[in-house]
């Protein structure tokens, strides 16, 4: 799945890029001077940023998005360091002006910097991790350990068979994920076309919030899929999907 990561991130980062289009429609947002850090659970899960100009874009039980205006790259780097010190170092993804990571408490953080707009976008949401190694309920009993030992050979044979099967053809879970990814990005592109052509942006914020919530859900699907590499047929299917998605996003941007 590592080869899948970069392309998927390009599509996901495009959402942040398109979301920034709102600031060009309403420059008055950049004039916001008073900002109060939220007090809800998600806001308390991340370091408090020293924001003099900004606003809360989305504030729900599952997703918090904060726009930090008049920010510098130094502000971005300082905040990323604060987040790392606060424990957001699990499964990190880092580019020059983008950082995403989880912490052990069950939260996922995403921060990106838009140099043109001098804006930092902070997103935090919940994530679930069902594979808790400290969960005693998953510890094998003495009988289970004995059974496992007795059946080592058959399990090894079954595992080898599964790996051989996975080496060809498109696994259903991979196809479902890629199809849902393409569908989601097409829906979002349709929304952005409507957004870019609308003179009443404020009335569309509810729809925008819905898409950002879907975005958080979709990133969770990616995490649930795991880290296996794609086989040749899956990689070809992914390239086809990503090509269509990229073309669609370029069309909207133009």
Phi, psi and omega in degrees: 000347182298325179290339178282335192300312187298314181294318178298318179298324178300317178293318180293320179292333177298330178298315178297322180296313180294323180300328179293344179301334181300327182291335178282339179277333184221082183294346181295338178299325181292345181272359179302128183250326183263126177223130178244125181296133180300162182244007183282179185301314183295321180295326180284348183276351181234161179299145177283123180272148179274079185261122177264335180220120181176186179200158174273116183277315179225132180220095180228179180291338185248346184209133174236128178233125180240130175260122181253107183271163178053043182256152179253169177295328176296321176301316180299310183297320178297319182290321177299318178298320177299318181294319178296317179295333180278359175108003179275075183226008181270128181050055183287147172232122188222128171240188182301318184229034178211136177217135177220138178196164176248167172239175184286347183273356177101024179241150177238133183243141173225129180225130175224154183242129176256105185294322181299318183267354185053052185228136173252133179247122182248126178233136176221139181212171175278154167221156180248144177224104184279351183261070180270110184292344181270000182285111183296335183294340181268355181290135182288143175281171180298319180295319181295322178297319180296315180298321181296318180297318183292334185252022183301315183297316182292325179294320179297320179296315180298319182296319180297321178296318179298317181296323179294321180295321183289345184284345178229154180079166180262119179296140182304320182292328178288316179297318179299318180295312182294322177295318179291326176298312180296318180297316180298314182293326176293319177298318181292321178297318177300318180296317182293328174299316178294320180297314182294334182262002184265144175262357181238071185296324184302322183290346183262001184295329178297316178296320179298317178300320179300316181292325178291327175293318176298323178300315179297320179295322183291320178298329177294322178299321179298316181295322181293336184290332178100188188243020180290147175288153176281144171279179188299318182291322178293321179296319178297318179296318178297316180299319178297315180296312183295326178297317179294318180296315181299316179299319180296316181293322177296319178301318180292319182296330180274000000 
